[in-house]
PDB file of C-alpha atoms and ligand atoms in Angstrom:
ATOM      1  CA  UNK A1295     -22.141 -11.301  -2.217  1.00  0.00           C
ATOM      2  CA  UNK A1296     -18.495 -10.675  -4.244  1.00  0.00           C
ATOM      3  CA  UNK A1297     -21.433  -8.494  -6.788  1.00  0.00           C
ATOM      4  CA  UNK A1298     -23.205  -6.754  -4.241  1.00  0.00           C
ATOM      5  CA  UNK A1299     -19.161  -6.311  -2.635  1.00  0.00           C
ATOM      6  CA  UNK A1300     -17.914  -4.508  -6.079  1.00  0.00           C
ATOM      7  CA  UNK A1301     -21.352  -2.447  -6.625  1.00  0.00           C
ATOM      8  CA  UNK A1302     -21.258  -0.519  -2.925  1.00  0.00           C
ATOM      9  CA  UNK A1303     -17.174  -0.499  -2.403  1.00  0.00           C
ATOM     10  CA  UNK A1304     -15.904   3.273  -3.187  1.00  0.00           C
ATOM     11  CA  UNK A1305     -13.015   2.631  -5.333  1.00  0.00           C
ATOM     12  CA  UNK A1306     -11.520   6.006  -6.253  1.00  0.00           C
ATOM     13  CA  UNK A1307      -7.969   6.294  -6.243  1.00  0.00           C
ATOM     14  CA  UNK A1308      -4.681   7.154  -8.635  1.00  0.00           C
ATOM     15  CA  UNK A1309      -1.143   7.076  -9.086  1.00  0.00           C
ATOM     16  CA  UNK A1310       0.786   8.996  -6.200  1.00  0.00           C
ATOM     17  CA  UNK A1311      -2.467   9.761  -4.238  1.00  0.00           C
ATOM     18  CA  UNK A1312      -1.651  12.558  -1.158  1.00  0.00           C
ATOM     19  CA  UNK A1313       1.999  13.593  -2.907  1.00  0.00           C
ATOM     20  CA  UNK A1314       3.136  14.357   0.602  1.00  0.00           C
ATOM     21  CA  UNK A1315       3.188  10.696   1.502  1.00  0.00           C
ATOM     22  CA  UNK A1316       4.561   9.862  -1.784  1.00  0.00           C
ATOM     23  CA  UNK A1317       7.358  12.232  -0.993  1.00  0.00           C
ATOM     24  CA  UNK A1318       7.811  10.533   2.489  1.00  0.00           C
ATOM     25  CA  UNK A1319       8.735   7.009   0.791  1.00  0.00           C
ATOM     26  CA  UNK A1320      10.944   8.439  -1.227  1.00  0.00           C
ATOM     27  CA  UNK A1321      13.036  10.651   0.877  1.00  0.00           C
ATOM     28  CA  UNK A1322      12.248   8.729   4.278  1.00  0.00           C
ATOM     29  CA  UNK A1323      11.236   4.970   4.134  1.00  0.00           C
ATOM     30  CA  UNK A1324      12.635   3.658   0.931  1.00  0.00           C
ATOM     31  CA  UNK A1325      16.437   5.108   2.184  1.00  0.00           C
ATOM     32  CA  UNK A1326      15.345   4.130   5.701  1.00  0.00           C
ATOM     33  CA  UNK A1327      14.447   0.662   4.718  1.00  0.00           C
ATOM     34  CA  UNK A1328      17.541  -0.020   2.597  1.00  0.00           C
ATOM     35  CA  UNK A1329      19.576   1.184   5.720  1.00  0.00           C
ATOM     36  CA  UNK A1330      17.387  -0.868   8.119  1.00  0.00           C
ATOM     37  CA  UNK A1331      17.094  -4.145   6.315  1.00  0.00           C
ATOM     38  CA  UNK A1332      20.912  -4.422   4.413  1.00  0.00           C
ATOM     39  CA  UNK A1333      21.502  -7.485   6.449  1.00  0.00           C
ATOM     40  CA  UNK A1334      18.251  -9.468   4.929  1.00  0.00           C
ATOM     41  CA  UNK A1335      18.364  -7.573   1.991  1.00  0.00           C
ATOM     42  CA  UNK A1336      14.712  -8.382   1.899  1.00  0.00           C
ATOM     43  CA  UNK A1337      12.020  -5.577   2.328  1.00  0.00           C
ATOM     44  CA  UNK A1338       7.873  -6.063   2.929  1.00  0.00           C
ATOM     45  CA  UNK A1339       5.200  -3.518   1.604  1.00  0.00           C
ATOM     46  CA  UNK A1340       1.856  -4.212   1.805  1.00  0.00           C
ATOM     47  CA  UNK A1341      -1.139  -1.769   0.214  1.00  0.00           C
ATOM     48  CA  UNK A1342      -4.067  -3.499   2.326  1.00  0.00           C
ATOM     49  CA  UNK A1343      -7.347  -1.533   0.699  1.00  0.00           C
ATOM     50  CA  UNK A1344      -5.445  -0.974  -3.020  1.00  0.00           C
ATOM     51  CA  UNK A1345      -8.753  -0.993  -4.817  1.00  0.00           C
ATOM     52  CA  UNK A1346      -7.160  -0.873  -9.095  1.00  0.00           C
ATOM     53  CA  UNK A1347      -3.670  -1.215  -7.687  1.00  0.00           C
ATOM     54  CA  UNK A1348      -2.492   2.530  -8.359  1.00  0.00           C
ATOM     55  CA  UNK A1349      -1.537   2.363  -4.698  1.00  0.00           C
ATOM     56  CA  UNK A1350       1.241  -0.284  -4.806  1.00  0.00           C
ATOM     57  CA  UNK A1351       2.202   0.419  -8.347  1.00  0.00           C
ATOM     58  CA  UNK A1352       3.294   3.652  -7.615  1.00  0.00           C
ATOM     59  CA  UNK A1353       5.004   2.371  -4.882  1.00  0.00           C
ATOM     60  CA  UNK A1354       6.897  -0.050  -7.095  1.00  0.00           C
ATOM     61  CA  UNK A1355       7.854   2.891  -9.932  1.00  0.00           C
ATOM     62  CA  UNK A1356       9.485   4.997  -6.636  1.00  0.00           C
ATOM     63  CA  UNK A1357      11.484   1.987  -5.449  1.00  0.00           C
ATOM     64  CA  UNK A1358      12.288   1.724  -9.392  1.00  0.00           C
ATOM     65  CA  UNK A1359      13.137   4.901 -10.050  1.00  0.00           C
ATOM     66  CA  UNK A1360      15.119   5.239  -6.322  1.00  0.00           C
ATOM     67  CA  UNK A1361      17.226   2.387  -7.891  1.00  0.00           C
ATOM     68  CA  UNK A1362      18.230   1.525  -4.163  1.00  0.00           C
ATOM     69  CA  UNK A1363      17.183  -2.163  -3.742  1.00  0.00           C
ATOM     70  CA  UNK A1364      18.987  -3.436  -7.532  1.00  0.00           C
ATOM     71  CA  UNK A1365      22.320  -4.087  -6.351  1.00  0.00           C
ATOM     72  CA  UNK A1366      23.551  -7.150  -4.523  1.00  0.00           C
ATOM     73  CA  UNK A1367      20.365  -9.519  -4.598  1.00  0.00           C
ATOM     74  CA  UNK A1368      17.762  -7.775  -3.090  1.00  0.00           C
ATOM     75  CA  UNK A1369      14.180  -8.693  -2.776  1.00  0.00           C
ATOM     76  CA  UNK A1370      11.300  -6.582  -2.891  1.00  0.00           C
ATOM     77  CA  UNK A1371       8.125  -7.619  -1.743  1.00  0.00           C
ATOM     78  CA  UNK A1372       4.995  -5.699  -2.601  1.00  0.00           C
ATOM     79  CA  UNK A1373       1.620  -6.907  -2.298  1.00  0.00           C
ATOM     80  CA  UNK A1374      -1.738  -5.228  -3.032  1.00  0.00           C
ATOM     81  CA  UNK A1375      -4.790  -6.591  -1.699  1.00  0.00           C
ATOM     82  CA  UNK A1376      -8.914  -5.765  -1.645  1.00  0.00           C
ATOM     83  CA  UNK A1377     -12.128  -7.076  -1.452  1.00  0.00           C
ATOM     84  CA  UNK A1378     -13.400  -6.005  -4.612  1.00  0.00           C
ATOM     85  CA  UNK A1379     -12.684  -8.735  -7.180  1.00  0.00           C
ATOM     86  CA  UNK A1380     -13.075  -6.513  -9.961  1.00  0.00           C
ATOM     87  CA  UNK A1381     -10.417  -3.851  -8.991  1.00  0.00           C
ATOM     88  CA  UNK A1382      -8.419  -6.908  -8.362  1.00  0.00           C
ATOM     89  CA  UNK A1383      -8.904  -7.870 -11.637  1.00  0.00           C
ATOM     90  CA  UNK A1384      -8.159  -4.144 -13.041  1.00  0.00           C
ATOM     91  CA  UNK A1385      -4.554  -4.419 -11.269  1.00  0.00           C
ATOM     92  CA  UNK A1386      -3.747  -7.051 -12.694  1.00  0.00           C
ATOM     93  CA  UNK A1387      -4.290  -5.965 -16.259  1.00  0.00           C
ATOM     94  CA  UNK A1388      -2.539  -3.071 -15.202  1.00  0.00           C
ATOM     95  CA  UNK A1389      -4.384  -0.781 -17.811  1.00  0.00           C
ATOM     96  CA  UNK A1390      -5.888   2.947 -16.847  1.00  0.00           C
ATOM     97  CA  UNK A1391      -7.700   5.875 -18.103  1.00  0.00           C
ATOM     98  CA  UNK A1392      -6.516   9.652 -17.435  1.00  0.00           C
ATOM     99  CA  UNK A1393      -8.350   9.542 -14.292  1.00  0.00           C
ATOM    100  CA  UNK A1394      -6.003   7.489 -13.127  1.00  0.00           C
ATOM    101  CA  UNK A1395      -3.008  10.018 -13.940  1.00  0.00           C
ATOM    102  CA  UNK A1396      -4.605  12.772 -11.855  1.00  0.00           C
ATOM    103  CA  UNK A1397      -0.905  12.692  -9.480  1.00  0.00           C
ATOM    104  CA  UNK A1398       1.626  11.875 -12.089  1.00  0.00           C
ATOM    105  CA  UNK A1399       4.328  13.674 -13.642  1.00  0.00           C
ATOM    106  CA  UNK A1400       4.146  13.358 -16.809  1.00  0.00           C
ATOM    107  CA  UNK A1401       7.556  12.125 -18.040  1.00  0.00           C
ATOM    108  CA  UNK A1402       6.961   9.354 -15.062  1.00  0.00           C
ATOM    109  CA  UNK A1403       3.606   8.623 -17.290  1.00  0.00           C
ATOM    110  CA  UNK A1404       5.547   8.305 -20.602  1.00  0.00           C
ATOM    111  CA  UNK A1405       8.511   6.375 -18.969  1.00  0.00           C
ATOM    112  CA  UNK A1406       6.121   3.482 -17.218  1.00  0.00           C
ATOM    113  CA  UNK A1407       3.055   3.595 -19.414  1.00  0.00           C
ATOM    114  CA  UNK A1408       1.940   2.610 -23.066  1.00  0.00           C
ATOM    115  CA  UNK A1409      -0.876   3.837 -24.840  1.00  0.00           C
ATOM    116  CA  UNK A1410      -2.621   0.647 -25.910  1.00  0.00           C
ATOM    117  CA  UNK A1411      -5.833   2.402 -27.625  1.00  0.00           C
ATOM    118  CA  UNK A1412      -7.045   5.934 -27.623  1.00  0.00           C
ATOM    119  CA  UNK A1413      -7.553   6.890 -23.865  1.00  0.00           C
ATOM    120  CA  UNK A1414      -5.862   3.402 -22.523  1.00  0.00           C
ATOM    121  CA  UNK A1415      -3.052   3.012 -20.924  1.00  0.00           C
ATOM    122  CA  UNK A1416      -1.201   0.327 -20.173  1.00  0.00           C
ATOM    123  CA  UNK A1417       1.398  -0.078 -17.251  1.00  0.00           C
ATOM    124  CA  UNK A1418       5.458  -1.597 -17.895  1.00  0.00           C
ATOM    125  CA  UNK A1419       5.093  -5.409 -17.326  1.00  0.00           C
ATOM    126  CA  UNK A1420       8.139  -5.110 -15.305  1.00  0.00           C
ATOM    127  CA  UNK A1421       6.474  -3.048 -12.721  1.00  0.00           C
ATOM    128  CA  UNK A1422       3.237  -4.659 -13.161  1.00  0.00           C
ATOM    129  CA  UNK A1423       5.004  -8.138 -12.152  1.00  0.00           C
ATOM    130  CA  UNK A1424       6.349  -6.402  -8.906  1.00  0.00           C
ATOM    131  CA  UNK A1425       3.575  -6.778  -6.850  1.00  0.00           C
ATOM    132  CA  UNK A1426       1.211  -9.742  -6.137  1.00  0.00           C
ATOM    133  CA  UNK A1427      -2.728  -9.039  -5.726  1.00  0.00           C
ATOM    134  CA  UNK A1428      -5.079 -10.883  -3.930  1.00  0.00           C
ATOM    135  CA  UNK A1429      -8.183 -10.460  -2.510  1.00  0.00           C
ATOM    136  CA  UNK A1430      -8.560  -9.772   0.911  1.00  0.00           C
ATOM    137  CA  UNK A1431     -11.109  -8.633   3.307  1.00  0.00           C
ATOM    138  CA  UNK A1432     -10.282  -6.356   6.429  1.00  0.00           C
ATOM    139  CA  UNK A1433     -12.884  -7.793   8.326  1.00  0.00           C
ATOM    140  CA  UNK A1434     -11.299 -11.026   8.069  1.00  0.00           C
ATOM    141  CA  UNK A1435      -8.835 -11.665  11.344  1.00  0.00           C
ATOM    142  CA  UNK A1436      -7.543 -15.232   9.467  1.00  0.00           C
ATOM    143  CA  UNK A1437      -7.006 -13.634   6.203  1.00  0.00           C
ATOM    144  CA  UNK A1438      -5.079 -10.799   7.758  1.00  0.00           C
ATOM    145  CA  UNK A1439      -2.689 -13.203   9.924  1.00  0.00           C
ATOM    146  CA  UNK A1440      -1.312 -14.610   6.594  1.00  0.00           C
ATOM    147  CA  UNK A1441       0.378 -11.592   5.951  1.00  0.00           C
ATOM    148  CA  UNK A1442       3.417 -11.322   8.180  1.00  0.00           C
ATOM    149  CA  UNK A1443       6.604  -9.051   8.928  1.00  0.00           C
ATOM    150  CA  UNK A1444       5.531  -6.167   6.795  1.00  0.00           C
ATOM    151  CA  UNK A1445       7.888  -3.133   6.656  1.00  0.00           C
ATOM    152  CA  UNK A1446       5.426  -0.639   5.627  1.00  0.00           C
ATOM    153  CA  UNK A1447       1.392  -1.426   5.361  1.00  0.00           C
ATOM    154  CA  UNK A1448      -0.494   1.098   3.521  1.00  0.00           C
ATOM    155  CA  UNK A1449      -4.067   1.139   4.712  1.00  0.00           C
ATOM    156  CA  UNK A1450      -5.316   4.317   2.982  1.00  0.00           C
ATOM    157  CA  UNK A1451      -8.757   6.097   2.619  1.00  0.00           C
ATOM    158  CA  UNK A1452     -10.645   3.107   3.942  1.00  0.00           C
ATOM    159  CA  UNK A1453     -10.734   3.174   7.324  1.00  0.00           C
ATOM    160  CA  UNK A1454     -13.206   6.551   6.700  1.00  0.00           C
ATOM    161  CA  UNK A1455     -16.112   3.633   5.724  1.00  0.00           C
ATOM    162  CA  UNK A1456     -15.482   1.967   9.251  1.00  0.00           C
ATOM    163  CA  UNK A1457     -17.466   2.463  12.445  1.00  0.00           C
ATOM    164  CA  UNK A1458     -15.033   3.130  15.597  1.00  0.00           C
ATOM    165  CA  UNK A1459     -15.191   0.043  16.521  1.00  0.00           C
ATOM    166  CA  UNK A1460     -14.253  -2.109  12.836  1.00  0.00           C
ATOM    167  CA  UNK A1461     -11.015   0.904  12.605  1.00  0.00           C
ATOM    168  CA  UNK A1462      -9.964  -0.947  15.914  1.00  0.00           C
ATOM    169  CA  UNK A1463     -10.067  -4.324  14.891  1.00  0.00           C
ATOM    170  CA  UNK A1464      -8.989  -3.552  11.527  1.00  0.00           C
ATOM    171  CA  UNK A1465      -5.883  -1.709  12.842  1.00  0.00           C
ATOM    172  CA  UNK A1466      -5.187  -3.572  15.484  1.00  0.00           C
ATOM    173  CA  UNK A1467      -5.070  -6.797  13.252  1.00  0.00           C
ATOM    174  CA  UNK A1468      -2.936  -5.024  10.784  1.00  0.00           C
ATOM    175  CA  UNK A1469      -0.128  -4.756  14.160  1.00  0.00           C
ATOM    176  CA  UNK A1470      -0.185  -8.243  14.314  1.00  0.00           C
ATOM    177  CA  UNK A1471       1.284  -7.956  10.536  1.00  0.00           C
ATOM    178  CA  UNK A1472       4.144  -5.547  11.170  1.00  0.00           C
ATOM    179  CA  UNK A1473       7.086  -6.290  11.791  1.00  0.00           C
ATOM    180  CA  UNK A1474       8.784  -4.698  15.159  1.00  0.00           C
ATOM    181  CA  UNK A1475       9.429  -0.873  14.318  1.00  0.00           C
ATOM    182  CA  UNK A1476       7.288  -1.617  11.083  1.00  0.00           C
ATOM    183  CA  UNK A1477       4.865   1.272   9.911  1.00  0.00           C
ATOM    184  CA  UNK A1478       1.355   2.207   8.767  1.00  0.00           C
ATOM    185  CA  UNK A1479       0.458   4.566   6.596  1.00  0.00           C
ATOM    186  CA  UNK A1480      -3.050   5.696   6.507  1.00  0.00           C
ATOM    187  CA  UNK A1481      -4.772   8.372   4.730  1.00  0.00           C
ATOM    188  CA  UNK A1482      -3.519  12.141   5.118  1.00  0.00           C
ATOM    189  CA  UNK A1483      -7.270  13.056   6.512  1.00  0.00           C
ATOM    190  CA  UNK A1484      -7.575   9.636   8.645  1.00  0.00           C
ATOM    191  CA  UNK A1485      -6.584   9.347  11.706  1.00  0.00           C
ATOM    192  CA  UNK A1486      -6.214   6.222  14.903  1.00  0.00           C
ATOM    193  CA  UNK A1487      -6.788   9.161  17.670  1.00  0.00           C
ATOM    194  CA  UNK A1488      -9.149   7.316  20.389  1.00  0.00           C
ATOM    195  CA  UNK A1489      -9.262   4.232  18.344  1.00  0.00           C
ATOM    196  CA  UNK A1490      -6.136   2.282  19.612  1.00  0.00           C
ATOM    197  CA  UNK A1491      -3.326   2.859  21.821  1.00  0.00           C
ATOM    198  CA  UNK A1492      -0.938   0.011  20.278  1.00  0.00           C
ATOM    199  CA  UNK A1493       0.667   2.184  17.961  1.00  0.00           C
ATOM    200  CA  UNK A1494       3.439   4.818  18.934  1.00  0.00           C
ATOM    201  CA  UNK A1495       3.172   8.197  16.364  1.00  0.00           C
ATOM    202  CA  UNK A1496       6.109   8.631  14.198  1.00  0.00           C
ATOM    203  CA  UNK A1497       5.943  12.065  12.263  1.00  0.00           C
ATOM    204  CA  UNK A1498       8.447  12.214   9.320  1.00  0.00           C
ATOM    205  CA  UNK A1499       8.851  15.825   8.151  1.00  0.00           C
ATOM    206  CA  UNK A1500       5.439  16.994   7.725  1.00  0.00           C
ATOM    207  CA  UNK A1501       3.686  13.885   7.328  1.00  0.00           C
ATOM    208  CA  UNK A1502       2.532  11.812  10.260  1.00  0.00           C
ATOM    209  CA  UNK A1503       2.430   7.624  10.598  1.00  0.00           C
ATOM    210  CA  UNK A1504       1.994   4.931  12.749  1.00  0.00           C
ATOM    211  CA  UNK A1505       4.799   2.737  14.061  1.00  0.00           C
ATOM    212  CA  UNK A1506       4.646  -0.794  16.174  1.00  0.00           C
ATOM    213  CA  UNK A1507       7.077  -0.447  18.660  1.00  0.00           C
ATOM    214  CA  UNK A1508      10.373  -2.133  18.513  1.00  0.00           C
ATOM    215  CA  UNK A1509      10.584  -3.762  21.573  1.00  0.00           C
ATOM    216  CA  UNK A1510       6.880  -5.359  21.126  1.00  0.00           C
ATOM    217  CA  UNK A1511       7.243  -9.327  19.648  1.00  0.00           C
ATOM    218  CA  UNK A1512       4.534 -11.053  18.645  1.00  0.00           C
TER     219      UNK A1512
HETATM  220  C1  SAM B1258     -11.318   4.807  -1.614  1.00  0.00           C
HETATM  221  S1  SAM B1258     -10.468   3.318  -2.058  1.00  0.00           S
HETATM  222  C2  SAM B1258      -8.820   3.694  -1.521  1.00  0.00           C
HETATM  223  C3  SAM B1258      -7.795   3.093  -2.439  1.00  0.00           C
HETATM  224  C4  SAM B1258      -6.346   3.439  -2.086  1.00  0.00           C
HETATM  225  N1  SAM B1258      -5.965   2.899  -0.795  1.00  0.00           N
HETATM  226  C5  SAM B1258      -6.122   4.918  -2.119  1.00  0.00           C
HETATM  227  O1  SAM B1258      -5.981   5.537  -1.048  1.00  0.00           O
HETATM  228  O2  SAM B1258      -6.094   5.499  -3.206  1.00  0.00           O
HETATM  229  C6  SAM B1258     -11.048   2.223  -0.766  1.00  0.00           C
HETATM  230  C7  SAM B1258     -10.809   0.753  -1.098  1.00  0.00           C
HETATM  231  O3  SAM B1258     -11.058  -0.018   0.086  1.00  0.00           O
HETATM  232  C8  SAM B1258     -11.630  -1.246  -0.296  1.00  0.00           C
HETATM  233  N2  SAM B1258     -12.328  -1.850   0.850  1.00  0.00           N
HETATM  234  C9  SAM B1258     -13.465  -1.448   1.460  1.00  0.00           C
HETATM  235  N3  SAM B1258     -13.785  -2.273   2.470  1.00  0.00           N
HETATM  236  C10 SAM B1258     -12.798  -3.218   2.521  1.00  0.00           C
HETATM  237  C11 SAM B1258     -12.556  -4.350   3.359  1.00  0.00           C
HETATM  238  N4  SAM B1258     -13.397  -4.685   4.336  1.00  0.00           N
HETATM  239  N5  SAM B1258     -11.457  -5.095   3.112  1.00  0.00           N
HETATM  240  C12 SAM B1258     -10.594  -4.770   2.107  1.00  0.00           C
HETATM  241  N6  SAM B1258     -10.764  -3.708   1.277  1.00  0.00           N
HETATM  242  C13 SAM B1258     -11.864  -2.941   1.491  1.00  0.00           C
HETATM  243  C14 SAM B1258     -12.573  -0.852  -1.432  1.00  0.00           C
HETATM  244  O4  SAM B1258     -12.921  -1.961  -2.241  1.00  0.00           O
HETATM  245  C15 SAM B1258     -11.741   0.205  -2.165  1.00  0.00           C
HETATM  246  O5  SAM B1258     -11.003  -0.358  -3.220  1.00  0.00           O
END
């Protein structure tokens, strides 16, 4: 099953996929959730479809390069999760090709990647220790329930391969792992419009997300 899983799972992604959202974490969220969450000093991403991890490692190199969570003991929580074991695996080793670079600036390429051998790179181990990878399916309701009080979930370009009915469970499981007011991203072209009503929209500048309200407990 985990072979036939990694043969007929569309994995393409790279580093800051849909800039626009990209943008929105660095102007909005990250400055939003440093505001937000100074009392805890304790903040929650999760990238919940993050197929070779360029998702949440860019994520990690804007909250690096925002340099807004280093003073005072803050912790930063990132996880990356999939059900393909081998682009699990491929985040780990936190090594990519130029497809990969497709989105990146390239003084941001230089500053947070090696060239290991001709057409390799490989990602800072200080970033690449930033976020935690499992595997995870979306289908899985008990799998999903581990993950608790996320700030932000990133859920991006995968709900496309869902009927309506799996984008409603799917989404309406990943509520359960929000916190109040928490968000969800999901792709730029994707959208929860007659899927589920649990979510309130929250557009930021020109970009639009998904936000559990912040009266709603558990
Ligand atoms: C097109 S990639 C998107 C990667 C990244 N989120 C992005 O936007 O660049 C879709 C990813 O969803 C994963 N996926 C598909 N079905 C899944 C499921 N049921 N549970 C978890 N991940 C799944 C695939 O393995 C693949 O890595």
């Amino acid at each position: 099953m985990r072979e036939l899983i990694n043969l007929i799972t569309v994995n393409e992604t790279y580093f800051f996929r849909e800039a626009p959202q990209m943008a929105l974490f660095k102007d909005e969220l990250l400055p939003l959730l440093r505001e937000k969450n100074r009392q805890e000093k304790t903040i929650r991403i999760w990238s919940a479809a993050c197929s070779n991890g360029a998702e949440p490692y860019s994520i990690a190199i804007l909250i690096r390069e925002s340099g807004l969570f280093t003073d005072g003991g803050w912790r930063v929580e990132l996880y990356g999760t999939d059900i393909n074991a081998e682009a699990i695996q491929t985040a780990r080793l936190g090594l990519y090709t130029a497809n990969a670079f497709r989105g990146v600036d390239g003084a941001i390429q230089n500053k947070y990647f090696s060239l290991k051998e001709p057409g390799v790179w490989e990602l800072d181990p200080g970033i690449r220790q930033m976020v935690h990878f499992s595997l995870l399916n979306l289908y899985n309701p008990a799998q999903i329930k581990l993950m608790r009080n996320m700030d932000v979930i990133l859920c991006r370009n995968v709900l496309i391969y869902f009927d309506t009915e799996g984008k409603k469970q799917v989404s309406e499981h990943l509520y359960g792992s929000l916190r109040p007011s928490g968000y969800l991203v999901i792709g730029q072209s994707e959208s929860l419009f007659k899927v589920t009503t649990l979510y309130k929209m929250a557009p930021m500048g020109n970009v639009l997300v998904y936000q559990r309200p912040a009266e709603e407990a558990d």
